[in-house]
Every structure is written in structure tokens, then in C-alpha cells.
């Protein structure tokens, strides 16, 4: 896939027609340089530093000391670390499992053309306009054990403290992310569902296939790209959840919702163990890169053809 | 849609979802128009007895106006940087043949997978070393950098759709890449540019981690951080807190009303093919 020729392969014509040497009309590398330098400086360089720091012991004050694999060994023996990884994965998997079917159904439904659908989908969209911080603050208030809804509806919520046990706290986190991010995924599916050729449905109707069969045999297979895209976003988003946990549960009760990203933040900015924090960070990057690569492979994203439109 | 019979199941499901989305929003709005004591006495689900705007006024007087301004500054600058740097980048990715460009594109693809938390530790030291700690510039730079990969992908997608014939016609006339960029590429990818404006604006407006770690004083506080602090400091003042949430959402709502098309289409394009 190196130097993929553009579809029309007009390069030769251009080169011959070009008067000013290196392919007139073909932008040189310099056009991309400012963006590349900027991005390199603020994303790639820190990333390299993270990798280096993960093999060092550093409190931020004295000079970093090379520590070999010490951080890695310590973390592998750290029960909270292992638990945090497991919690990150659990939250991500639960998030994908809840949001995917929900947003597919809503998206396919919203792809219709009736009037009330337009109004409803506009309302569905509102949570997206709130920042993660705002959403977390809102739900913290709504679910407050003393002043919130659970205190009023004890018949439903028992003692009303949803942040008191691990199961309910995780439930709250999954629910709140679902509440916030379903609109985004719904939109993705709505766009994809609109792009499904109508002919397929007409043909299916002639063959006497019902709504349900049409959904499973036409709509779902046609949504393949959308499902993949949306899942990458969910996985990366899930693994990197941070604000939600910081504001809603502070990792509690105990360390029962301390996910890796939050644990890393604690290690760095509460215990000032920057080496350990960098190791967790690197682990996060590795996991999310591997997952993205797998999904990219599966989807044929890297062929950079038509699937590239949009994201 | 394409079905002749109405789908009652789907209709019912969508109404349930409407409740799930709408109820908290209702609780939020209603709470902000009550006094603290009314809210505590009546609970979150009741109608307000004495309508008041005090919560909003108090918030704006207690620093939220400043936080607001800071967020606006950050957002405008981030959008500025993105709009200045990403279109030429996307243009090069789409049109250049060089190995260097391919490498750069791969680098940006990789950037999609880098969570901003992952680099927060070195970022903290880089920004401190540069003397930009507790300075809005220190927030703007990394925020813009992390908005770039998605924007680059969106824009390359759009620019790829410009038919090669058009490029060919222009280059046959001997147009320089600068002319091609300004007279052909930019005008034809206007929709893509507005999508990345909205995208980067959303990202900057919602930024949390960079401001949390890279700023400290009230003068540099952005609104998401203001919300977080408000909650930890005056956790019991729910109406005031929720009023702040509503305030934080207003500008985005306004942007949404004006740029709805760009935003929705940009997002919907993500899953298409």
C-alpha cells in the first residue's frame, strides 16, 4: 500500500504538463510540515518520553534514574493495577455490549423520514452537547444519595446509595457513558442506514421477507463498516474514560472503580511516582493501538479507499 | 421507513429512550430555577414553586464568567490552529506522492489511538519547562495537537472526493500547488472545513484533563474544571451546580443551532462508506 496511485493515475500527464520541475500542482512535503512538526512536538515527542520514563524511577524533583524493568515488575505485582486493567476492560466491554445494539436500533429507526422522528432524534442529540464533565456532574447530582432521585424513589433504589457498592457503581458508570455517547453512535448508524440501497429492501419485500428478516439479512450486513467504526470509537473511548470516574466515583468505593487511566493519574499527580504512571500510560497506548490495528485490519481501513470518507 | 406497516415495537422503544434522555434534562432545568431550600425540600422530581434566576446570576458572579471567557479563548485558538494547519496537511496527503507524506499520514493514524491521558505526565513537564504552566497557551497547544488526527482524517476523506479531472485541468494550465489549493481544494472542501471547525471546537470546549493538570489558578480555569471544582467545594448546592452545567452547555447549543448540518453530516459520514 505504499504510494497508492490515485484512481485515475493521472500522474504522468501532470508531470509532463508541469513546467516548474517537481510536479506542478502536486504539493510538496513542505505543505504538510507545519502540521507534522506541531503534532510531533505535542503528541509524538511526549509519547516517546512516556516510553523512556516507563523504564525510569522519578519523583519529578530529582533527576530520573534508569530503573530497567522495575516499574513493570512492581506493577505486575500490584493488585490494584491488575484490578484496574480488568476494570477498564470490563467497563469497555459492558459499554460496547449495551451501546451497540441500542444505537443500531435507534439509528436504523431514526434513518426513517417521518416527521416525529426528526424531532425525536434532535432531542436524543442533546446529551452530546454536554461535556463529559458536565454530564458527570449532572448525574452525580441526579443520583445523589441524599438529595437525588434515588432518595425519592427508594422503592426502586433501596437505600438510595448507588455509589456504595461495586456493582451499582459500575452500573452507574456504564449507564452514564451510554446516556452520553449513544447519540454519537446513533448518528453514525443513522448515516449508514440511509446509505443502504433501497433496491435491496424492495427485492426483499417482493420475496415476502418481513421487517425482522429484512433487518437481519439486509440492514445489519450493510452496516458492517459503521459497526466497526463505532466499535473502535467505543473501545478507545472506554479504555480512556477518565473524567467520568474522577467526578462520579473517585475510583470508589475503595478501589472498586479505579480504572487504569484513573490509577495512572493517581500515581502521577497524587503519589508523584511518574515512572509507574508512565508505565501504565504506555500499557494503555499499547492496548488501544493493538485494538485499533486489529479493527483497522478487519475493516480494510488501511486500504484508504472509499471507506476512508468521513473518519 | 421503507416498511408499509408502522413498527410499534420500534416506536415504543424510541419513546422509552426519550424518557431516559429527557428525564435528567428535565430534572436539571427544573432544579436550576429553584432556590436551594426549595430543591432540598421538594426533591428533584417536583415542579418548582418559586421561580428564580438567582442560581444563574450567582454562578456568573462567582467566577463562571471568567471560566467562560477562558474556555472561549482556548476554543477559538484551538480552532484557529487546526484550521490553519490541517487543510494543507490533508491536501498533501491526498495529492502528494512522496514517501514522507505517507509516513506522516501513518503517524496521524497512529495519533488516533493515542489517548491524551497517556502523554499527560511528559506533557506536564514539557509545558512546565517551557514556562507555560498555568497559562492558557499551555492548554491550547496540546489540545490542538490532539484534535488534529480526527480532523485530518475527516478532511482527507472530503478532499479525496474531489475528482482528479479538476486537478488535472488546473495543472494543465500550469497552476502552482498554491493556486490549486486556494482556488480548487479549499472552496470544494468547505463542508469538510466546517466539520473540523465544529469537531475541534467541541473537543476544546469539553477539554478536561489538560486543563486539570496544566493549570491551577482561577484566572486560567476553564469551565469544565470550574464545574468539577464547584462540585467538590459546594457539593450540596445542587441548583447552583446544575445552573453552571446549563451555562456550560449554552454556547455549544448555539453553535449546534447554527452549524447543525455540518456537525450532523460530519458525524454521519463517519460510518458511511
PDB file of N, CA and C in Angstrom, chain A residues 30-118:
ATOM      1  N   UNK A  30       6.610  20.009   2.059  1.00  0.00           N
ATOM      2  CA  UNK A  30       6.597  21.187   2.927  1.00  0.00           C
ATOM      3  C   UNK A  30       5.186  21.603   3.350  1.00  0.00           C
ATOM      4  N   UNK A  31       4.219  21.297   2.493  1.00  0.00           N
ATOM      5  CA  UNK A  31       2.842  21.663   2.815  1.00  0.00           C
ATOM      6  C   UNK A  31       2.359  20.967   4.086  1.00  0.00           C
ATOM      7  N   UNK A  32       2.872  19.770   4.303  1.00  0.00           N
ATOM      8  CA  UNK A  32       2.429  19.015   5.466  1.00  0.00           C
ATOM      9  C   UNK A  32       3.299  19.273   6.679  1.00  0.00           C
ATOM     10  N   UNK A  33       4.433  19.933   6.436  1.00  0.00           N
ATOM     11  CA  UNK A  33       5.420  20.054   7.501  1.00  0.00           C
ATOM     12  C   UNK A  33       4.907  20.772   8.764  1.00  0.00           C
ATOM     13  N   UNK A  34       4.247  21.938   8.624  1.00  0.00           N
ATOM     14  CA  UNK A  34       3.835  22.620   9.858  1.00  0.00           C
ATOM     15  C   UNK A  34       2.968  21.721  10.752  1.00  0.00           C
ATOM     16  N   UNK A  35       1.978  21.081  10.149  1.00  0.00           N
ATOM     17  CA  UNK A  35       1.102  20.202  10.932  1.00  0.00           C
ATOM     18  C   UNK A  35       1.895  19.053  11.539  1.00  0.00           C
ATOM     19  N   UNK A  36       2.804  18.484  10.733  1.00  0.00           N
ATOM     20  CA  UNK A  36       3.566  17.335  11.217  1.00  0.00           C
ATOM     21  C   UNK A  36       4.469  17.733  12.381  1.00  0.00           C
ATOM     22  N   UNK A  37       5.115  18.881  12.248  1.00  0.00           N
ATOM     23  CA  UNK A  37       6.004  19.342  13.319  1.00  0.00           C
ATOM     24  C   UNK A  37       5.200  19.595  14.594  1.00  0.00           C
ATOM     25  N   UNK A  38       4.097  20.294  14.435  1.00  0.00           N
ATOM     26  CA  UNK A  38       3.254  20.621  15.579  1.00  0.00           C
ATOM     27  C   UNK A  38       2.770  19.360  16.288  1.00  0.00           C
ATOM     28  N   UNK A  39       2.255  18.451  15.490  1.00  0.00           N
ATOM     29  CA  UNK A  39       1.731  17.200  16.059  1.00  0.00           C
ATOM     30  C   UNK A  39       2.861  16.388  16.681  1.00  0.00           C
ATOM     31  N   UNK A  40       4.006  16.369  16.004  1.00  0.00           N
ATOM     32  CA  UNK A  40       5.149  15.637  16.527  1.00  0.00           C
ATOM     33  C   UNK A  40       5.578  16.172  17.882  1.00  0.00           C
ATOM     34  N   UNK A  41       5.624  17.491  17.968  1.00  0.00           N
ATOM     35  CA  UNK A  41       6.086  18.144  19.184  1.00  0.00           C
ATOM     36  C   UNK A  41       5.153  17.870  20.364  1.00  0.00           C
ATOM     37  N   UNK A  42       3.875  17.897  20.133  1.00  0.00           N
ATOM     38  CA  UNK A  42       2.940  17.821  21.253  1.00  0.00           C
ATOM     39  C   UNK A  42       2.260  16.470  21.416  1.00  0.00           C
ATOM     40  N   UNK A  43       2.529  15.540  20.520  1.00  0.00           N
ATOM     41  CA  UNK A  43       1.931  14.222  20.701  1.00  0.00           C
ATOM     42  C   UNK A  43       2.976  13.122  20.623  1.00  0.00           C
ATOM     43  N   UNK A  44       3.817  13.164  19.586  1.00  0.00           N
ATOM     44  CA  UNK A  44       4.758  12.067  19.395  1.00  0.00           C
ATOM     45  C   UNK A  44       5.933  12.160  20.376  1.00  0.00           C
ATOM     46  N   UNK A  45       6.486  13.370  20.533  1.00  0.00           N
ATOM     47  CA  UNK A  45       7.607  13.518  21.473  1.00  0.00           C
ATOM     48  C   UNK A  45       7.198  13.114  22.892  1.00  0.00           C
ATOM     49  N   UNK A  46       6.084  13.625  23.425  1.00  0.00           N
ATOM     50  CA  UNK A  46       5.669  13.164  24.757  1.00  0.00           C
ATOM     51  C   UNK A  46       5.466  11.653  24.810  1.00  0.00           C
ATOM     52  N   UNK A  47       4.986  11.093  23.724  1.00  0.00           N
ATOM     53  CA  UNK A  47       4.775   9.642  23.700  1.00  0.00           C
ATOM     54  C   UNK A  47       6.109   8.899  23.852  1.00  0.00           C
ATOM     55  N   UNK A  48       7.130   9.421  23.143  1.00  0.00           N
ATOM     56  CA  UNK A  48       8.459   8.806  23.272  1.00  0.00           C
ATOM     57  C   UNK A  48       8.971   8.969  24.704  1.00  0.00           C
ATOM     58  N   UNK A  49       8.718  10.167  25.271  1.00  0.00           N
ATOM     59  CA  UNK A  49       9.141  10.396  26.648  1.00  0.00           C
ATOM     60  C   UNK A  49       8.457   9.442  27.620  1.00  0.00           C
ATOM     61  N   UNK A  50       7.182   9.161  27.361  1.00  0.00           N
ATOM     62  CA  UNK A  50       6.464   8.209  28.206  1.00  0.00           C
ATOM     63  C   UNK A  50       7.158   6.858  28.164  1.00  0.00           C
ATOM     64  N   UNK A  51       7.521   6.459  26.951  1.00  0.00           N
ATOM     65  CA  UNK A  51       8.170   5.162  26.796  1.00  0.00           C
ATOM     66  C   UNK A  51       9.481   5.125  27.567  1.00  0.00           C
ATOM     67  N   UNK A  52      10.250   6.217  27.473  1.00  0.00           N
ATOM     68  CA  UNK A  52      11.525   6.267  28.186  1.00  0.00           C
ATOM     69  C   UNK A  52      11.292   6.255  29.696  1.00  0.00           C
ATOM     70  N   UNK A  53      10.361   7.103  30.138  1.00  0.00           N
ATOM     71  CA  UNK A  53      10.103   7.219  31.583  1.00  0.00           C
ATOM     72  C   UNK A  53       9.598   5.922  32.198  1.00  0.00           C
ATOM     73  N   UNK A  54       8.970   5.091  31.392  1.00  0.00           N
ATOM     74  CA  UNK A  54       8.424   3.855  31.948  1.00  0.00           C
ATOM     75  C   UNK A  54       9.548   2.926  32.413  1.00  0.00           C
ATOM     76  N   UNK A  55      10.784   3.214  31.997  1.00  0.00           N
ATOM     77  CA  UNK A  55      11.915   2.417  32.455  1.00  0.00           C
ATOM     78  C   UNK A  55      12.760   3.194  33.465  1.00  0.00           C
ATOM     79  N   UNK A  56      12.144   4.243  34.032  1.00  0.00           N
ATOM     80  CA  UNK A  56      12.905   5.060  34.973  1.00  0.00           C
ATOM     81  C   UNK A  56      12.136   5.193  36.281  1.00  0.00           C
ATOM     82  N   UNK A  57      12.892   5.563  37.304  1.00  0.00           N
ATOM     83  CA  UNK A  57      12.233   5.860  38.561  1.00  0.00           C
ATOM     84  C   UNK A  57      12.370   7.365  38.763  1.00  0.00           C
ATOM     85  N   UNK A  58      11.249   8.050  39.020  1.00  0.00           N
ATOM     86  CA  UNK A  58      11.304   9.505  39.028  1.00  0.00           C
ATOM     87  C   UNK A  58      10.212  10.075  39.899  1.00  0.00           C
ATOM     88  N   UNK A  59      10.614  10.988  40.796  1.00  0.00           N
ATOM     89  CA  UNK A  59       9.612  11.647  41.632  1.00  0.00           C
ATOM     90  C   UNK A  59       9.300  13.053  41.135  1.00  0.00           C
ATOM     91  N   UNK A  60       9.909  13.434  40.024  1.00  0.00           N
ATOM     92  CA  UNK A  60       9.605  14.730  39.450  1.00  0.00           C
ATOM     93  C   UNK A  60      10.543  15.827  39.940  1.00  0.00           C
ATOM     94  N   UNK A  61      11.247  15.598  41.047  1.00  0.00           N
ATOM     95  CA  UNK A  61      12.130  16.622  41.593  1.00  0.00           C
ATOM     96  C   UNK A  61      13.582  16.324  41.244  1.00  0.00           C
ATOM     97  N   UNK A  62      14.072  15.164  41.723  1.00  0.00           N
ATOM     98  CA  UNK A  62      15.444  14.792  41.382  1.00  0.00           C
ATOM     99  C   UNK A  62      15.487  14.328  39.931  1.00  0.00           C
ATOM    100  N   UNK A  63      16.680  14.005  39.456  1.00  0.00           N
ATOM    101  CA  UNK A  63      16.795  13.535  38.077  1.00  0.00           C
ATOM    102  C   UNK A  63      16.224  12.118  37.964  1.00  0.00           C
ATOM    103  N   UNK A  64      15.615  11.828  36.832  1.00  0.00           N
ATOM    104  CA  UNK A  64      15.107  10.465  36.637  1.00  0.00           C
ATOM    105  C   UNK A  64      16.250   9.458  36.657  1.00  0.00           C
ATOM    106  N   UNK A  65      16.045   8.323  37.250  1.00  0.00           N
ATOM    107  CA  UNK A  65      17.086   7.291  37.272  1.00  0.00           C
ATOM    108  C   UNK A  65      16.627   6.085  36.477  1.00  0.00           C
ATOM    109  N   UNK A  66      17.579   5.535  35.718  1.00  0.00           N
ATOM    110  CA  UNK A  66      17.222   4.348  34.958  1.00  0.00           C
ATOM    111  C   UNK A  66      16.916   3.200  35.920  1.00  0.00           C
ATOM    112  N   UNK A  67      15.793   2.552  35.692  1.00  0.00           N
ATOM    113  CA  UNK A  67      15.384   1.520  36.649  1.00  0.00           C
ATOM    114  C   UNK A  67      15.089   0.202  35.959  1.00  0.00           C
ATOM    115  N   UNK A  68      15.439   0.109  34.694  1.00  0.00           N
ATOM    116  CA  UNK A  68      15.198  -1.147  33.991  1.00  0.00           C
ATOM    117  C   UNK A  68      13.733  -1.512  34.001  1.00  0.00           C
ATOM    118  N   UNK A  69      13.460  -2.750  34.306  1.00  0.00           N
ATOM    119  CA  UNK A  69      12.080  -3.235  34.254  1.00  0.00           C
ATOM    120  C   UNK A  69      11.368  -3.136  35.604  1.00  0.00           C
ATOM    121  N   UNK A  70      11.989  -2.398  36.529  1.00  0.00           N
ATOM    122  CA  UNK A  70      11.431  -2.325  37.881  1.00  0.00           C
ATOM    123  C   UNK A  70       9.951  -1.924  37.908  1.00  0.00           C
ATOM    124  N   UNK A  71       9.626  -0.840  37.155  1.00  0.00           N
ATOM    125  CA  UNK A  71       8.234  -0.377  37.159  1.00  0.00           C
ATOM    126  C   UNK A  71       7.301  -1.480  36.704  1.00  0.00           C
ATOM    127  N   UNK A  72       7.725  -2.147  35.653  1.00  0.00           N
ATOM    128  CA  UNK A  72       6.884  -3.199  35.088  1.00  0.00           C
ATOM    129  C   UNK A  72       6.682  -4.313  36.109  1.00  0.00           C
ATOM    130  N   UNK A  73       7.790  -4.690  36.790  1.00  0.00           N
ATOM    131  CA  UNK A  73       7.690  -5.764  37.780  1.00  0.00           C
ATOM    132  C   UNK A  73       6.769  -5.351  38.926  1.00  0.00           C
ATOM    133  N   UNK A  74       6.993  -4.134  39.437  1.00  0.00           N
ATOM    134  CA  UNK A  74       6.172  -3.665  40.555  1.00  0.00           C
ATOM    135  C   UNK A  74       4.701  -3.681  40.180  1.00  0.00           C
ATOM    136  N   UNK A  75       4.411  -3.189  38.966  1.00  0.00           N
ATOM    137  CA  UNK A  75       3.014  -3.083  38.566  1.00  0.00           C
ATOM    138  C   UNK A  75       2.374  -4.457  38.408  1.00  0.00           C
ATOM    139  N   UNK A  76       3.162  -5.407  37.910  1.00  0.00           N
ATOM    140  CA  UNK A  76       2.594  -6.740  37.734  1.00  0.00           C
ATOM    141  C   UNK A  76       2.281  -7.384  39.077  1.00  0.00           C
ATOM    142  N   UNK A  77       2.976  -6.924  40.131  1.00  0.00           N
ATOM    143  CA  UNK A  77       2.716  -7.445  41.465  1.00  0.00           C
ATOM    144  C   UNK A  77       1.687  -6.610  42.221  1.00  0.00           C
ATOM    145  N   UNK A  78       1.286  -5.501  41.619  1.00  0.00           N
ATOM    146  CA  UNK A  78       0.379  -4.577  42.294  1.00  0.00           C
ATOM    147  C   UNK A  78      -1.076  -5.005  42.058  1.00  0.00           C
ATOM    148  N   UNK A  79      -1.753  -5.464  43.111  1.00  0.00           N
ATOM    149  CA  UNK A  79      -3.128  -5.952  42.920  1.00  0.00           C
ATOM    150  C   UNK A  79      -4.062  -4.873  42.372  1.00  0.00           C
ATOM    151  N   UNK A  80      -3.860  -3.610  42.817  1.00  0.00           N
ATOM    152  CA  UNK A  80      -4.738  -2.529  42.326  1.00  0.00           C
ATOM    153  C   UNK A  80      -4.541  -2.334  40.828  1.00  0.00           C
ATOM    154  N   UNK A  81      -3.288  -2.447  40.382  1.00  0.00           N
ATOM    155  CA  UNK A  81      -3.003  -2.284  38.958  1.00  0.00           C
ATOM    156  C   UNK A  81      -3.720  -3.354  38.125  1.00  0.00           C
ATOM    157  N   UNK A  82      -3.574  -4.608  38.567  1.00  0.00           N
ATOM    158  CA  UNK A  82      -4.205  -5.704  37.841  1.00  0.00           C
ATOM    159  C   UNK A  82      -5.721  -5.499  37.826  1.00  0.00           C
ATOM    160  N   UNK A  83      -6.241  -5.126  39.006  1.00  0.00           N
ATOM    161  CA  UNK A  83      -7.672  -4.894  39.113  1.00  0.00           C
ATOM    162  C   UNK A  83      -8.106  -3.748  38.187  1.00  0.00           C
ATOM    163  N   UNK A  84      -7.259  -2.690  38.113  1.00  0.00           N
ATOM    164  CA  UNK A  84      -7.638  -1.532  37.305  1.00  0.00           C
ATOM    165  C   UNK A  84      -7.694  -1.897  35.822  1.00  0.00           C
ATOM    166  N   UNK A  85      -6.771  -2.741  35.398  1.00  0.00           N
ATOM    167  CA  UNK A  85      -6.797  -3.177  33.997  1.00  0.00           C
ATOM    168  C   UNK A  85      -8.063  -3.964  33.710  1.00  0.00           C
ATOM    169  N   UNK A  86      -8.350  -4.863  34.625  1.00  0.00           N
ATOM    170  CA  UNK A  86      -9.532  -5.703  34.480  1.00  0.00           C
ATOM    171  C   UNK A  86     -10.796  -4.833  34.475  1.00  0.00           C
ATOM    172  N   UNK A  87     -10.815  -3.799  35.339  1.00  0.00           N
ATOM    173  CA  UNK A  87     -11.977  -2.910  35.381  1.00  0.00           C
ATOM    174  C   UNK A  87     -12.111  -2.103  34.090  1.00  0.00           C
ATOM    175  N   UNK A  88     -10.969  -1.648  33.553  1.00  0.00           N
ATOM    176  CA  UNK A  88     -11.008  -0.913  32.287  1.00  0.00           C
ATOM    177  C   UNK A  88     -11.633  -1.766  31.197  1.00  0.00           C
ATOM    178  N   UNK A  89     -11.158  -3.017  31.147  1.00  0.00           N
ATOM    179  CA  UNK A  89     -11.668  -3.917  30.111  1.00  0.00           C
ATOM    180  C   UNK A  89     -13.156  -4.198  30.348  1.00  0.00           C
ATOM    181  N   UNK A  90     -13.503  -4.440  31.610  1.00  0.00           N
ATOM    182  CA  UNK A  90     -14.899  -4.738  31.930  1.00  0.00           C
ATOM    183  C   UNK A  90     -15.814  -3.576  31.530  1.00  0.00           C
ATOM    184  N   UNK A  91     -15.417  -2.351  31.907  1.00  0.00           N
ATOM    185  CA  UNK A  91     -16.231  -1.185  31.580  1.00  0.00           C
ATOM    186  C   UNK A  91     -16.367  -1.025  30.070  1.00  0.00           C
ATOM    187  N   UNK A  92     -15.256  -1.265  29.366  1.00  0.00           N
ATOM    188  CA  UNK A  92     -15.285  -1.130  27.911  1.00  0.00           C
ATOM    189  C   UNK A  92     -16.213  -2.163  27.288  1.00  0.00           C
ATOM    190  N   UNK A  93     -16.065  -3.414  27.732  1.00  0.00           N
ATOM    191  CA  UNK A  93     -16.890  -4.483  27.159  1.00  0.00           C
ATOM    192  C   UNK A  93     -18.364  -4.233  27.455  1.00  0.00           C
ATOM    193  N   UNK A  94     -18.663  -3.875  28.699  1.00  0.00           N
ATOM    194  CA  UNK A  94     -20.061  -3.598  29.034  1.00  0.00           C
ATOM    195  C   UNK A  94     -20.599  -2.437  28.199  1.00  0.00           C
ATOM    196  N   UNK A  95     -19.757  -1.404  28.054  1.00  0.00           N
ATOM    197  CA  UNK A  95     -20.170  -0.249  27.267  1.00  0.00           C
ATOM    198  C   UNK A  95     -20.512  -0.638  25.836  1.00  0.00           C
ATOM    199  N   UNK A  96     -19.627  -1.417  25.211  1.00  0.00           N
ATOM    200  CA  UNK A  96     -19.867  -1.848  23.833  1.00  0.00           C
ATOM    201  C   UNK A  96     -21.127  -2.716  23.768  1.00  0.00           C
ATOM    202  N   UNK A  97     -21.265  -3.616  24.752  1.00  0.00           N
ATOM    203  CA  UNK A  97     -22.397  -4.546  24.728  1.00  0.00           C
ATOM    204  C   UNK A  97     -23.731  -3.822  24.882  1.00  0.00           C
ATOM    205  N   UNK A  98     -23.752  -2.758  25.666  1.00  0.00           N
ATOM    206  CA  UNK A  98     -25.016  -2.041  25.865  1.00  0.00           C
ATOM    207  C   UNK A  98     -25.270  -1.059  24.725  1.00  0.00           C
ATOM    208  N   UNK A  99     -24.201  -0.323  24.354  1.00  0.00           N
ATOM    209  CA  UNK A  99     -24.418   0.770  23.403  1.00  0.00           C
ATOM    210  C   UNK A  99     -24.620   0.301  21.972  1.00  0.00           C
ATOM    211  N   UNK A 100     -23.950  -0.791  21.591  1.00  0.00           N
ATOM    212  CA  UNK A 100     -24.026  -1.191  20.186  1.00  0.00           C
ATOM    213  C   UNK A 100     -25.448  -1.550  19.759  1.00  0.00           C
ATOM    214  N   UNK A 101     -26.113  -2.507  20.433  1.00  0.00           N
ATOM    215  CA  UNK A 101     -27.466  -2.822  19.988  1.00  0.00           C
ATOM    216  C   UNK A 101     -28.401  -1.627  20.093  1.00  0.00           C
ATOM    217  N   UNK A 102     -28.241  -0.878  21.180  1.00  0.00           N
ATOM    218  CA  UNK A 102     -29.119   0.274  21.385  1.00  0.00           C
ATOM    219  C   UNK A 102     -28.965   1.294  20.268  1.00  0.00           C
ATOM    220  N   UNK A 103     -27.707   1.632  19.940  1.00  0.00           N
ATOM    221  CA  UNK A 103     -27.529   2.678  18.936  1.00  0.00           C
ATOM    222  C   UNK A 103     -27.839   2.159  17.526  1.00  0.00           C
ATOM    223  N   UNK A 104     -27.659   0.865  17.290  1.00  0.00           N
ATOM    224  CA  UNK A 104     -28.052   0.339  15.977  1.00  0.00           C
ATOM    225  C   UNK A 104     -29.564   0.479  15.806  1.00  0.00           C
ATOM    226  N   UNK A 105     -30.311   0.035  16.829  1.00  0.00           N
ATOM    227  CA  UNK A 105     -31.763   0.113  16.734  1.00  0.00           C
ATOM    228  C   UNK A 105     -32.226   1.561  16.574  1.00  0.00           C
ATOM    229  N   UNK A 106     -31.699   2.436  17.419  1.00  0.00           N
ATOM    230  CA  UNK A 106     -32.110   3.837  17.342  1.00  0.00           C
ATOM    231  C   UNK A 106     -31.705   4.455  16.006  1.00  0.00           C
ATOM    232  N   UNK A 107     -30.492   4.118  15.551  1.00  0.00           N
ATOM    233  CA  UNK A 107     -30.002   4.694  14.313  1.00  0.00           C
ATOM    234  C   UNK A 107     -30.827   4.257  13.109  1.00  0.00           C
ATOM    235  N   UNK A 108     -31.131   2.980  13.055  1.00  0.00           N
ATOM    236  CA  UNK A 108     -31.918   2.466  11.934  1.00  0.00           C
ATOM    237  C   UNK A 108     -33.318   3.084  11.977  1.00  0.00           C
ATOM    238  N   UNK A 109     -33.849   3.160  13.185  1.00  0.00           N
ATOM    239  CA  UNK A 109     -35.178   3.761  13.334  1.00  0.00           C
ATOM    240  C   UNK A 109     -35.160   5.227  12.906  1.00  0.00           C
ATOM    241  N   UNK A 110     -34.116   5.950  13.325  1.00  0.00           N
ATOM    242  CA  UNK A 110     -34.056   7.382  13.044  1.00  0.00           C
ATOM    243  C   UNK A 110     -33.729   7.673  11.583  1.00  0.00           C
ATOM    244  N   UNK A 111     -33.298   6.640  10.837  1.00  0.00           N
ATOM    245  CA  UNK A 111     -32.996   6.849   9.426  1.00  0.00           C
ATOM    246  C   UNK A 111     -34.267   7.038   8.603  1.00  0.00           C
ATOM    247  N   UNK A 112     -35.422   6.797   9.229  1.00  0.00           N
ATOM    248  CA  UNK A 112     -36.687   6.966   8.536  1.00  0.00           C
ATOM    249  C   UNK A 112     -36.981   8.426   8.230  1.00  0.00           C
ATOM    250  N   UNK A 113     -38.121   8.661   7.640  1.00  0.00           N
ATOM    251  CA  UNK A 113     -38.358  10.018   7.165  1.00  0.00           C
ATOM    252  C   UNK A 113     -39.565  10.704   7.784  1.00  0.00           C
ATOM    253  N   UNK A 114     -40.239  10.025   8.740  1.00  0.00           N
ATOM    254  CA  UNK A 114     -41.413  10.675   9.288  1.00  0.00           C
ATOM    255  C   UNK A 114     -41.026  11.864  10.141  1.00  0.00           C
ATOM    256  N   UNK A 115     -42.009  12.729  10.321  1.00  0.00           N
ATOM    257  CA  UNK A 115     -41.718  13.993  10.950  1.00  0.00           C
ATOM    258  C   UNK A 115     -41.289  13.828  12.411  1.00  0.00           C
ATOM    259  N   UNK A 116     -42.059  13.073  13.190  1.00  0.00           N
ATOM    260  CA  UNK A 116     -41.761  12.985  14.618  1.00  0.00           C
ATOM    261  C   UNK A 116     -40.368  12.412  14.854  1.00  0.00           C
ATOM    262  N   UNK A 117     -39.907  11.632  13.908  1.00  0.00           N
ATOM    263  CA  UNK A 117     -38.563  11.076  14.073  1.00  0.00           C
ATOM    264  C   UNK A 117     -37.524  12.165  14.077  1.00  0.00           C
ATOM    265  N   UNK A 118     -37.703  13.147  13.208  1.00  0.00           N
ATOM    266  CA  UNK A 118     -36.733  14.237  13.137  1.00  0.00           C
ATOM    267  C   UNK A 118     -36.687  14.975  14.471  1.00  0.00           C
TER     268      UNK A 118
END
